Coordinates of C-alpha atoms in Angstrom, one line a residue:
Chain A
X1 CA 58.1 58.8 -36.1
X2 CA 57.7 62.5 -36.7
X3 CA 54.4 62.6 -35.2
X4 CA 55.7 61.1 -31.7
X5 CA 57.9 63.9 -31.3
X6 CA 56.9 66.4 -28.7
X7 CA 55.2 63.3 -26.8
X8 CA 58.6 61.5 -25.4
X9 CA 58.9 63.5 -22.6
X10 CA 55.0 63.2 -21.7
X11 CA 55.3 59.5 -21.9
X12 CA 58.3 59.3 -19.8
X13 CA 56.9 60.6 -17.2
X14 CA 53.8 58.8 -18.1
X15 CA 56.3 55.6 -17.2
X16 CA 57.6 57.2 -14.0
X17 CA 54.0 57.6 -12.8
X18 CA 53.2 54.0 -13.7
X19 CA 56.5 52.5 -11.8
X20 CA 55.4 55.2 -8.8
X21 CA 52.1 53.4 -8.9
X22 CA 53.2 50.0 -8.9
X23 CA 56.4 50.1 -5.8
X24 CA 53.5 51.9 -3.6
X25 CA 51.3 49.0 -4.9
X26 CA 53.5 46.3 -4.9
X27 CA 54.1 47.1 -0.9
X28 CA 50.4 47.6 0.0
X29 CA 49.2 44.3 -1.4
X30 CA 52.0 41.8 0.0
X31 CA 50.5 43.5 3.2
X32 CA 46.8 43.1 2.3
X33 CA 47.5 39.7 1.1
X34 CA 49.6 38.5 4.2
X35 CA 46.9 39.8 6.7
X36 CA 44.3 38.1 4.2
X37 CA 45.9 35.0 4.4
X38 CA 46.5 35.3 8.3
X39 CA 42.8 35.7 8.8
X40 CA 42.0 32.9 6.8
X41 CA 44.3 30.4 8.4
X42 CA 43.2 32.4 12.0
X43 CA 41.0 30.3 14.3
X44 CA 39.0 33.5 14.9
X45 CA 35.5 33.4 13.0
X46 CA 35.0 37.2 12.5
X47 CA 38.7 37.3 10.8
X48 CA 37.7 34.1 8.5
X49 CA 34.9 35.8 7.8
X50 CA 36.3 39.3 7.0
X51 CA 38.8 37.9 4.6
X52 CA 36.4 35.6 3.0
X53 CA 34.3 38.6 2.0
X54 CA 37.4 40.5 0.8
X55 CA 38.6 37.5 -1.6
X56 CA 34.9 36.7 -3.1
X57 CA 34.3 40.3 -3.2
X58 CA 37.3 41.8 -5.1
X59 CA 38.1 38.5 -7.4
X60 CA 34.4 38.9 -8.3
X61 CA 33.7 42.2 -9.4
X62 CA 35.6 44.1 -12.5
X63 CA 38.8 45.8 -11.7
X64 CA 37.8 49.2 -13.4
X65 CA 34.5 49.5 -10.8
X66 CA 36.2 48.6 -7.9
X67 CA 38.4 52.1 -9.5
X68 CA 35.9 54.2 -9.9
X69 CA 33.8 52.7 -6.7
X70 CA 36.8 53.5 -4.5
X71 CA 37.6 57.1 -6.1
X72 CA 34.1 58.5 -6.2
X73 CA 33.4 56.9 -2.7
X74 CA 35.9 58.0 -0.7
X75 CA 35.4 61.6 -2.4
X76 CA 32.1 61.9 -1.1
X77 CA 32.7 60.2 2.6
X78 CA 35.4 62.6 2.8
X79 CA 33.6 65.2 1.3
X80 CA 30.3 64.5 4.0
X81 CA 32.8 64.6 6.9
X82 CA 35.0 67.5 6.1
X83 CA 31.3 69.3 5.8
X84 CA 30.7 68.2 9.7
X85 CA 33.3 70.5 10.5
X86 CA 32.8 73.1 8.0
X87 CA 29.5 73.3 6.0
X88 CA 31.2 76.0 3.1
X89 CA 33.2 73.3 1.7
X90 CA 31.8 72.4 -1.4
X91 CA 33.9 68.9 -2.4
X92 CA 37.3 67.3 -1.5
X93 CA 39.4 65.9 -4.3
X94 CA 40.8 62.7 -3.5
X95 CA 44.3 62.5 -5.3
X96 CA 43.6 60.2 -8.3
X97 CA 47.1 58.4 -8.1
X98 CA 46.3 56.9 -3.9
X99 CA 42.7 56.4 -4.7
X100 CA 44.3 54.3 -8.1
X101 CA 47.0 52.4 -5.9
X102 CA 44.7 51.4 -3.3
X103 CA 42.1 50.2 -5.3
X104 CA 44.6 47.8 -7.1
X105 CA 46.3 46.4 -4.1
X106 CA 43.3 45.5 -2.8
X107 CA 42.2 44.2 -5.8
X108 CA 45.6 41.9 -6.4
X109 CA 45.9 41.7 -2.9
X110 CA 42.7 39.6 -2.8
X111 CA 44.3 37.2 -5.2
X112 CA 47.8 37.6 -3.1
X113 CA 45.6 36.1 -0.3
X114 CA 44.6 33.0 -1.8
X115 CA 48.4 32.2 -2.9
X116 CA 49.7 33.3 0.4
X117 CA 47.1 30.6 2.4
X118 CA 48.4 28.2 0.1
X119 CA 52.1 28.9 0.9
X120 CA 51.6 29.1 4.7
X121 CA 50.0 25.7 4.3
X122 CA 52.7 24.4 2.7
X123 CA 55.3 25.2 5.2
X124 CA 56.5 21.8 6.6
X125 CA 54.9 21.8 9.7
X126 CA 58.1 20.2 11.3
X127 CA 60.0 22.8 10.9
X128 CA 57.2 25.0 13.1
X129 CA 57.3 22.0 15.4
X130 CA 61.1 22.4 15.8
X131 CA 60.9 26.0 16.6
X132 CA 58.2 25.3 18.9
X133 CA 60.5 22.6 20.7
X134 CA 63.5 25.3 20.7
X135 CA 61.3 27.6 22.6
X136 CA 60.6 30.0 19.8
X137 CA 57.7 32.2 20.4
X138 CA 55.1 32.4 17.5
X139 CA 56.4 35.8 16.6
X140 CA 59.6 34.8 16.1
X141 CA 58.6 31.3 14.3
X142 CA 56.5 33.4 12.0
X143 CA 58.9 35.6 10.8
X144 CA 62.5 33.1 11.2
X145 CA 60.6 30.4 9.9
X146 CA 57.6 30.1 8.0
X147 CA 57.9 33.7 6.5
X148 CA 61.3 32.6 4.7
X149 CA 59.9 28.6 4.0
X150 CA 56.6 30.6 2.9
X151 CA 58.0 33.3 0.5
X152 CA 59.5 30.4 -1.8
X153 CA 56.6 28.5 -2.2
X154 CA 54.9 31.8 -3.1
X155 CA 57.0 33.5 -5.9
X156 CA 55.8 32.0 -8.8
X157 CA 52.1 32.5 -8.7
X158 CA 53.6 35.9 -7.1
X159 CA 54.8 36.8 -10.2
X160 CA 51.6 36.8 -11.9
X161 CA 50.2 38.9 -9.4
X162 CA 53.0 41.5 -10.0
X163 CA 52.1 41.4 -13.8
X164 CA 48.6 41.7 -13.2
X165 CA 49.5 44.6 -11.0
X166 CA 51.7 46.3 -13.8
X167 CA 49.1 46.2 -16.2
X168 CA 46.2 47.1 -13.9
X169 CA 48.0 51.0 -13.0
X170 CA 46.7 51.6 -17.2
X171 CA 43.3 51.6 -15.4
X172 CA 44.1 54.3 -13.3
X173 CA 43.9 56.6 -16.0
X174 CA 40.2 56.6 -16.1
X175 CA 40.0 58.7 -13.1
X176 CA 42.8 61.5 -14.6
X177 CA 45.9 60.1 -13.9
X178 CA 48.8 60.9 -16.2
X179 CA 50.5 57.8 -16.2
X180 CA 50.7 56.2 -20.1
X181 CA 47.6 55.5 -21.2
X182 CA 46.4 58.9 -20.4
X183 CA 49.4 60.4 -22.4
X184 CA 48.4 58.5 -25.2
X185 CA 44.7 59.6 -25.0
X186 CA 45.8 62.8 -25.0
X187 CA 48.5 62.7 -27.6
X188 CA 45.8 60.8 -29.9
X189 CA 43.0 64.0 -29.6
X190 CA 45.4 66.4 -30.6
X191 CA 47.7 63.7 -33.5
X192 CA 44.7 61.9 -34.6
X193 CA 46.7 58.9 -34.4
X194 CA 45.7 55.9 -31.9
X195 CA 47.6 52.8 -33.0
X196 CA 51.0 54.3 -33.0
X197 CA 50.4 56.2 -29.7
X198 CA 49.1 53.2 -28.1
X199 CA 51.5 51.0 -29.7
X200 CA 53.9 53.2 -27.3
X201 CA 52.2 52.5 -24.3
X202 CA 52.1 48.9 -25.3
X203 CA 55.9 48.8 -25.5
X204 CA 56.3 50.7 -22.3
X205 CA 54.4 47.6 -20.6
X206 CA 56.0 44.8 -22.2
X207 CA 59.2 47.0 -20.8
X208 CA 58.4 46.9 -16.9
X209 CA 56.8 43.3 -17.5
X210 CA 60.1 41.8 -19.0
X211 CA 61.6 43.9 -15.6
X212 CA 59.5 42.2 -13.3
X213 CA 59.9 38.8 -15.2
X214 CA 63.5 38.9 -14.7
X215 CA 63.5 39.7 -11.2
X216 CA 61.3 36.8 -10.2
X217 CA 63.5 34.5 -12.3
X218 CA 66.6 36.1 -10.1
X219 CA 64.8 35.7 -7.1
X220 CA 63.2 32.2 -7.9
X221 CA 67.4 31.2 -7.8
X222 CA 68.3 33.0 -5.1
X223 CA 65.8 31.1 -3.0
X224 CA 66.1 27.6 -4.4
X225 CA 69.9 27.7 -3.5
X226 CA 68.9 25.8 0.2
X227 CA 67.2 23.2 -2.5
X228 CA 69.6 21.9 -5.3
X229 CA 73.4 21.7 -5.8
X230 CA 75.5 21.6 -2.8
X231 CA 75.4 17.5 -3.1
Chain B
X1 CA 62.5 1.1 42.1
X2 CA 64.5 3.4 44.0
X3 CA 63.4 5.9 46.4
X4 CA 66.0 8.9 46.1
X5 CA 64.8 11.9 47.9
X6 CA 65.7 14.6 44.8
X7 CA 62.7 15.8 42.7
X8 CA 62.3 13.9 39.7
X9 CA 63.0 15.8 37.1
X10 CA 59.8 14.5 35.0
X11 CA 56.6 13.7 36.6
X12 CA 53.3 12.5 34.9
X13 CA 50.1 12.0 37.0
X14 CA 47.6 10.3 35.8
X15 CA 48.0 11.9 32.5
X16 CA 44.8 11.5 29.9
X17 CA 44.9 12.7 26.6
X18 CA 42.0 12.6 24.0
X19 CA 42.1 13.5 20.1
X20 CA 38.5 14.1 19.8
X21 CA 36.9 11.2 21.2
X22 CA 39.9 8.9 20.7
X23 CA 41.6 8.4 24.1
X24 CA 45.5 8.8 23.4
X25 CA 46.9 9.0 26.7
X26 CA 45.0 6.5 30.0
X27 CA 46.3 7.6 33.0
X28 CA 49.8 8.0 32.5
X29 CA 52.1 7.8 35.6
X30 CA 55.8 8.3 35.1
X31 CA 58.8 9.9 36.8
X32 CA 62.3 10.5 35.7
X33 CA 65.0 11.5 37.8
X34 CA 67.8 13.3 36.7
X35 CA 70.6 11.3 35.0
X36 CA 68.1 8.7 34.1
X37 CA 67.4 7.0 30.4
X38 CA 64.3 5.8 29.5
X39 CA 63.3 3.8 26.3
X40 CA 60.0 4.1 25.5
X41 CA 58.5 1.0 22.9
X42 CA 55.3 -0.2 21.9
X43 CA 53.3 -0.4 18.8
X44 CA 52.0 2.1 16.3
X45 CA 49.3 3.8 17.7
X46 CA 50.2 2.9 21.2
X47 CA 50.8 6.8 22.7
X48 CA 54.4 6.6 23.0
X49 CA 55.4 9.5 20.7
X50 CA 51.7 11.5 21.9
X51 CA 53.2 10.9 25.5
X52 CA 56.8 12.4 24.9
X53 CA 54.9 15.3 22.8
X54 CA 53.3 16.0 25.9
X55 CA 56.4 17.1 28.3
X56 CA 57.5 19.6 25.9
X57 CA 53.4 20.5 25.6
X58 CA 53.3 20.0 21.6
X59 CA 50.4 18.5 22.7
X60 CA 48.7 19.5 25.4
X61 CA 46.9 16.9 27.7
X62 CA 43.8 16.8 29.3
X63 CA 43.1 16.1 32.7
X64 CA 46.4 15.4 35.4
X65 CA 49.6 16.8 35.8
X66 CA 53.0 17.5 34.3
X67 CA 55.0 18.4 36.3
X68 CA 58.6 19.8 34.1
X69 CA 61.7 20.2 36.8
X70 CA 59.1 21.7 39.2
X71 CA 57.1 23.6 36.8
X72 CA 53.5 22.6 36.2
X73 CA 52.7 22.5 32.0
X74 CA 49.5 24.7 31.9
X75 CA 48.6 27.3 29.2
X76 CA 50.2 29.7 30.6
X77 CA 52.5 30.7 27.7
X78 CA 55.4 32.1 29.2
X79 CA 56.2 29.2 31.5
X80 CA 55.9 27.0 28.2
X81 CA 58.9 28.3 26.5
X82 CA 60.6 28.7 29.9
X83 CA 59.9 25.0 29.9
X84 CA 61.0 24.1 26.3
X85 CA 64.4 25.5 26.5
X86 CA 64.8 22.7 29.3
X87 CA 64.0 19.9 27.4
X88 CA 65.6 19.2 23.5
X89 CA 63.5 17.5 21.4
X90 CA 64.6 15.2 18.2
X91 CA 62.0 14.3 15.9
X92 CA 61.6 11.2 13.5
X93 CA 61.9 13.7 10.1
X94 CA 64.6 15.3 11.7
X95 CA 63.0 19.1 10.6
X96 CA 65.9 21.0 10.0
X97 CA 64.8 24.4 8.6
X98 CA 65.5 24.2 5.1
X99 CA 66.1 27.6 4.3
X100 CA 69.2 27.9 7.0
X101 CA 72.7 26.6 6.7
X102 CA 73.4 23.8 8.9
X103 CA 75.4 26.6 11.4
X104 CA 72.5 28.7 11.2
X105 CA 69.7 26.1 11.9
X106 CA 72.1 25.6 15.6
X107 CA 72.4 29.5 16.4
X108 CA 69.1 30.6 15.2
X109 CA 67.4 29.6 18.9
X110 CA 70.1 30.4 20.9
X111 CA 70.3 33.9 19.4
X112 CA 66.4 34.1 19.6
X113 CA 65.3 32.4 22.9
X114 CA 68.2 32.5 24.8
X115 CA 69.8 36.1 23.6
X116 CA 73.2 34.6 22.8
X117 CA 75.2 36.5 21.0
X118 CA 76.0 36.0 17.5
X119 CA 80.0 35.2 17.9
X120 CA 79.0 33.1 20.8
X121 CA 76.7 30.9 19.1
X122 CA 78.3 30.3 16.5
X123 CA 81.3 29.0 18.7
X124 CA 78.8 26.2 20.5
X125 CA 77.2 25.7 17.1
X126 CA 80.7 24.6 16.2
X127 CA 81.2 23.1 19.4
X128 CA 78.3 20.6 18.6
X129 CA 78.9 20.0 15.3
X130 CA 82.3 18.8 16.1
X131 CA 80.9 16.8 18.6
X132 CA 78.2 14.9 16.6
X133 CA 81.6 14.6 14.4
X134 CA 80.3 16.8 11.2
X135 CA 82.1 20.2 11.3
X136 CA 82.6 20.6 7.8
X137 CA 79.1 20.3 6.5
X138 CA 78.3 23.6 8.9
X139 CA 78.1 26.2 5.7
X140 CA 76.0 23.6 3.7
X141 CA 72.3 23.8 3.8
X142 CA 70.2 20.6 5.0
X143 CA 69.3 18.9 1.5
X144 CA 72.6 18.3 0.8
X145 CA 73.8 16.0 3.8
X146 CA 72.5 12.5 4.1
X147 CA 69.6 11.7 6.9
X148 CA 71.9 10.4 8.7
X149 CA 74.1 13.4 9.4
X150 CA 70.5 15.7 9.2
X151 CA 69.4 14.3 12.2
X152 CA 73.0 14.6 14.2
X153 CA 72.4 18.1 13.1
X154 CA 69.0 18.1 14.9
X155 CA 70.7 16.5 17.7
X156 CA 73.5 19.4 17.8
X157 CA 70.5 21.8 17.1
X158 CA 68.4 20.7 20.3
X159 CA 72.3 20.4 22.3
X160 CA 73.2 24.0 21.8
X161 CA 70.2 25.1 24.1
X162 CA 71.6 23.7 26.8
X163 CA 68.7 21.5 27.9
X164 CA 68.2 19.4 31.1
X165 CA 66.1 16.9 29.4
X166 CA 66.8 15.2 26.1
X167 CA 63.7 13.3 24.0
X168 CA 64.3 11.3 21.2
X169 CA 60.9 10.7 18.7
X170 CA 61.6 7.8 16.7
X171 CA 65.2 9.1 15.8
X172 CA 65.8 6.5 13.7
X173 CA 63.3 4.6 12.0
X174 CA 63.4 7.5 9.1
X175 CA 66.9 6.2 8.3
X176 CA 68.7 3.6 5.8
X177 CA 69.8 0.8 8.1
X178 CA 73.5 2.2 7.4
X179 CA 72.9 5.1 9.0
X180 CA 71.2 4.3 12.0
X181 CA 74.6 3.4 13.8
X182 CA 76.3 7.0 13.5
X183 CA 73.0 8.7 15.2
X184 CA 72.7 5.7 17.8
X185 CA 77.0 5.9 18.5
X186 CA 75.9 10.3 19.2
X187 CA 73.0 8.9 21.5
X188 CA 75.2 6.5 23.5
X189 CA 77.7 9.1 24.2
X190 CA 74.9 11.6 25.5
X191 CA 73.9 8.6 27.7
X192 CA 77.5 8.2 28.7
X193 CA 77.8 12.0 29.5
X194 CA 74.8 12.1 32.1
X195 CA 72.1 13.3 29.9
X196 CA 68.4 12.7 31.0
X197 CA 66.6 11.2 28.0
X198 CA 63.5 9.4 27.1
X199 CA 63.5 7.3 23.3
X200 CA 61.2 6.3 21.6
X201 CA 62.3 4.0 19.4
X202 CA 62.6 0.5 18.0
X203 CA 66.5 -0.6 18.6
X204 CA 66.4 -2.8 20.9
X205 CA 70.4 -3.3 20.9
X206 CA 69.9 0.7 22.4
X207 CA 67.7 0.1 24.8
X208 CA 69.3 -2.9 26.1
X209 CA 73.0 -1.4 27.0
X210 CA 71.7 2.3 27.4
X211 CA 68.3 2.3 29.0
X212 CA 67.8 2.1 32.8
X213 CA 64.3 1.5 32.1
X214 CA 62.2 0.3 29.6
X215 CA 58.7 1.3 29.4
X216 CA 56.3 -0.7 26.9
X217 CA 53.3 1.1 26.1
X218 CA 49.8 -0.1 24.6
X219 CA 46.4 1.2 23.3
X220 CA 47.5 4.2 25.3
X221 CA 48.6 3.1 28.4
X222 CA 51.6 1.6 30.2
X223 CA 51.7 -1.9 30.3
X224 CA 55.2 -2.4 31.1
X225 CA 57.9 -0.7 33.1
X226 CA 61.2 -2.9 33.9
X227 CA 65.1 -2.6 33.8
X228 CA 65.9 -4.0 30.5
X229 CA 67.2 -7.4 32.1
X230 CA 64.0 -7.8 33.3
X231 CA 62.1 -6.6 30.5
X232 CA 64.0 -8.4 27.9
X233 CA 64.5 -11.8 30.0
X234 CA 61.2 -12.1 31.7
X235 CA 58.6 -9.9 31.0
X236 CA 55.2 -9.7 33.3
X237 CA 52.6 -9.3 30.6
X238 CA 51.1 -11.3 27.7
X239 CA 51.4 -7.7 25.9
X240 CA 54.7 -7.5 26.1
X241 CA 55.1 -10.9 25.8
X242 CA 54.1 -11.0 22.0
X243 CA 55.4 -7.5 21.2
X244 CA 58.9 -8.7 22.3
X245 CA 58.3 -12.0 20.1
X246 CA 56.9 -9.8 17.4
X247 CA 60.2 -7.5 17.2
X248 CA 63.1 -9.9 18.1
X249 CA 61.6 -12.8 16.4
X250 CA 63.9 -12.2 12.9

């Protein structure tokens, strides 16, 4: 264990970056995969269509590409408009840990999409009827009503979409972030030893995934108290 | 029938509703005063619950007019709610929202639509519970109470808004036989208390002692429309004729 000493402190911040990257995550693709799932179930064509695009295309293409696609693209947009409005600039740098977040909500918020349809769909549609017939606007039936019926149904393939999401911030590091995996590449030029550095990094995962594991598990009970007992 | 001078409360003209190219609803002409109860029967597939579903617009109809305590039903949204908080609506299934206590699924719309506030409607939520005689199941959440009780809680639910109009989708036919009694008993004393309701349902023993009129719908229209002497004793058409004969003949 000598040879990890000197690294602990790199790879806990490593693991502060990677739960950084996956609460800023974790919010931007429930929202990508609710307005996902809104367009879908819209009756407006150009939404249907939108989302449809956004599910074939981010399910369909490797998670690294999207990566580097959204890193190195949005350097150079930015980069072509900041030169409209002054030419000397040479190139902006796009900070590696919001291109990395982004690209992986989208990603799992393309997934998020497909469970969220399937949830709204299985809201009891008397219960939207009875909010109707109480006067209840759709605002307020969406978010009293099939937000709270729809959340339940969700959860468990939710879950797997939080794990994917925890173990898709390692592929961050391949445009320079410092989370764990690009500890361990480091640590590894300089030790000379891979599998116990990444044998680290594979023990901080299996760390946050327990975490999130449990959490679901605590949630998944929380909700189904409206559904057994009580009798 | 009788010519009172007060707006009805409820008036159809010449309703039509279509599903596609199905016709639901041929020309549909109804009006109910206030303080009246109407039974609504017929057989499946006959309109009744589409026609009911129209006066709180679940479904929207067609071509005529609905006329709601001197609102028109058009698409204009605003008047729609305005309209719905008139008129309570009880549904075969009952559609408690699962995810709420039984208190909560009766203050949840009166804190939303009709800015109550909390304390307050959580008094008439207890109000009506202890009215539809189940107090003590108001901390429980829906799956644990028997049908029975689930739809006097819907009942209490649509009571707490304060509506003019009362309509009753089937109420009971989602029930076991014992329980049809303590939701029919929470119907007759809405009767008794003045309420305007329309029901759609089979129990005939109801319609006989509560309704003041009977209408018997078929293939979307209205056959039939009688005082229940009438309509029980001698009805005019064939229709209703071998419907009654179908229903009362066990």
């Amino acid at each position: 264990m000598d040879v990890l000493s000197g690294w602990w402190d790199d790879y806990f911040w490593g693991a502060v970056v990677v739960g950084q990257v996956f609460i800023c995550s974790l919010g931007l693709m429930i929202i990508f995969g609710l307005f996902g799932a809104m367009a879908k179930l819209s009756n407006n064509r150009v939404a249907q269509k939108i989302a449809g695009a956004y599910t074939v295309i981010f399910r369909g293409t490797p998670e690294i590409l999207v990566i580097l696609l959204l890193y190195f693209g949005s350097a150079i947009t930015l980069t072509a408009i900041a030169q409209i409005f002054s030419p000397e600039i040479k190139f902006v740098d796009v900070p590696p840990f919001w291109a990395g977040t982004i690209a992986i909500s989208i990603i799992v918020g393309s997934y998020a999409t497909e469970t969220f349809r399937g949830a709204f769909l299985g809201v009891n549609p008397g219960s939207i009827e009875a909010a109707r017939a109480l006067g209840m606007s759709d605002l307020q039936t969406f978010i009293y009503v099939r937000i709270p019926e729809m959340w339940r149904l969700a959860l468990p393939p939710f879950g797997n979409h939080m794990l994917s999401l925890i173990k898709d911030t390692a592929l961050i590091s391949i445009i320079g972030l410092n989370e764990t995996m690009f500890v361990a590449k480091q640590a590894i030029t300089v030790t000379g030893k891979p599998f116990t550095m990444y044998i680290v990094v594979g023990a901080i995962y299996l760390g946050f995934s327990t975490i999130i594991t449990l959490a679901v598990m605590g949630i998944e009970k929380f909700g189904e108290r409206t559904t057994v007992g009580a009798k | 029938m009788s010519t009172s001078d007060a707006q009805p409360l409820i008036q159809m003209q010449g309703v039509n509703k279509f599903f596609g190219s199905f016709q639901a609803l041929k020309n549909i002409n109804l009006e109910v005063r206030k303080g009246e109860r109407i039974v609504v029967c017929g057989p499946s597939g006959s309109g009744k619950s589409t026609m009911i579903r129209c006066i709180n617009r679940l479904e929207d109809h067609n071509d005529g007019h609905i006329i709601i305590d001197g609102k028109e039903l058009t698409d204009q949204v605003k008047d729609i709610n305005a309209v719905r908080r008139e008129v309570g609506m009880v549904f075969q299934s009952f559609n408690l929202f699962p995810h709420m206590t039984i208190v909560k699924n009766l203050m949840l719309a009166q804190q939303l639509v009709r800015k109550i506030p909390k304390a307050e409607a959580r008094e008439t939520a207890m109000h009506y519970l202890k009215r539809v005689k189940i107090p003590e199941q108001a901390e429980k959440y829906p799956i644990a109470l028997s049908g029975g009780q689930q739809q006097r809680v819907a009942i209490a639910r649509a009571l707490c808004m304060k509506p003019e109009i009362m309509l009753f989708d089937e109420p009971t036919s989602a029930l076991d036989p014992e329980m049809i009694n303590e939701v029919l008993e929470v119907m007759v004393d809405l009767a008794k208390e003045g309420m305007t309701m329309i029901c759609v349902t089979h129990e005939m023993g109801f319609a006989r002692s509560v309704a003041d009129r009977i209408i018997f719908m078929d293939e979307g229209e209205i056959v039939e429309e009688a005082a229940p002497a009438q309509f029980f004793d001698n009805p005019k058409s064939e229709r209703t004729k071998k419907f009654l004969s179908q229903i009362l003949s066990h």
